[in-house]
């Protein structure tokens, strides 16, 4: 019986073995799997993450989540949700029982060069526009505003959100920005008509910026979404921890000290 690919990955991690992702295959030691291979890890919708997604999460674990999302999009890898990230990384890095560890010879092929990805992302960050960035919300944005932004809007400026040096403007129409490059994040509403009239340059930019969907506390699973998105789950009534806000601003690159 063939060994579980996820277990092989964990073994390679435990011995600091070679893990390589190519366009059509994944190589771990002397074992190769098709790029379409699934892992045993599942998301909040009970869908399996691909083995490539889990390998890439491990290889880029030093990145903050915002950098990780951008790197995934640049490398055409399905990202692991922020809500699943810590759980999966903790399991990947957990020690295996000694009886399950088998030493594999290193493959002759070279591993993915993460340093180049980090350098490329640093260059991308360097050319991002300065000043106010925009967050594009659905027309019906009351819940999103209340949960994520309301307490951080100052001086009755209902659309300006400030976190220390970070400043964002909330908009509902992409035509309200002078440059599409200033849109830093987009929230989906799950409808098929949300994108009607949106410029092609915006949908192209959405391949390089965080996309979110706010899931109501009384809903178990999100609808089918047009873009890969990070699912932020609204806290149940009585829970004031506001995990959705913490997750959102962490992905947006706002240090936790500025979220107070």
Steps between C-alpha positions, in 0.01 A plus 500: 500500500639840400602726785298811575657804319431724801686261730792492256505881508508500880787251495696717259441800725616305805833411335533839325485321167454649156150611401463633147198631312512499120229592252382140462629312803607511863824331602571397858828314535483225239120497486306695237129584490287669232436869565128419536554270801281581799617521861310377804454856629158660446369856507196628689278382213630145543688519170846348476797726443734391225836353599664788310316754719619330818858466375505865400356606836790325670761642263374857549410475869733789590284746301219691667161402362465799270838429344411131480175572311684718247770237459238229439333706231834571333586128505150382398457303824166476679554673838411349834243706689621711791250312717671169418860618478608471864330163550661345193847641564488378859412151382764500226774597744388269781752220572413163349534176696843357425347189348346712226818676391676350200814663365487577128793594283488853369386542143749638250258771393522837670234617746285803431703817559298690760758780519410606147131510593576715804712736290225527239241576765726765656523666159122482464450667839751770412302613195161500670341846502536703818227692678138395538415148384146389418294206621217410263183388681170363369201734482348333806796558730340566840625179665852536361523859619365418846731205560824618340506877473248687713710553813801614296325777308585837654361851492176405323694416184278202428714357221853558633658230718834570668740261675812685604683565174243301302210684340222346294189637333187286475324508163215313332578580138835452323433820308555691826878455477737697281712190443409131523850441640390669822241231578662292775223247570159391374204349685270262314127480570449160337276631221559438131423860408746672735757534221263648242662810357833447674803583285716212379799665667336448840428131451862462388621681813291266714752231414759689706308640800310340790138402431259448791152370575330564836303191604209571739516318833177313425627363168708182485653527155553786253340505155695415188726801443632634171851551641714314750436686825593495867186420700458720807244354738288740704522433874194344660290733719664551839852431374693828506837365383436630145716237332386616157648846560830360629527266202411770248751758623773241538455401136504868405841528664400719795715409804302369796622792714315739268176305523431607857 
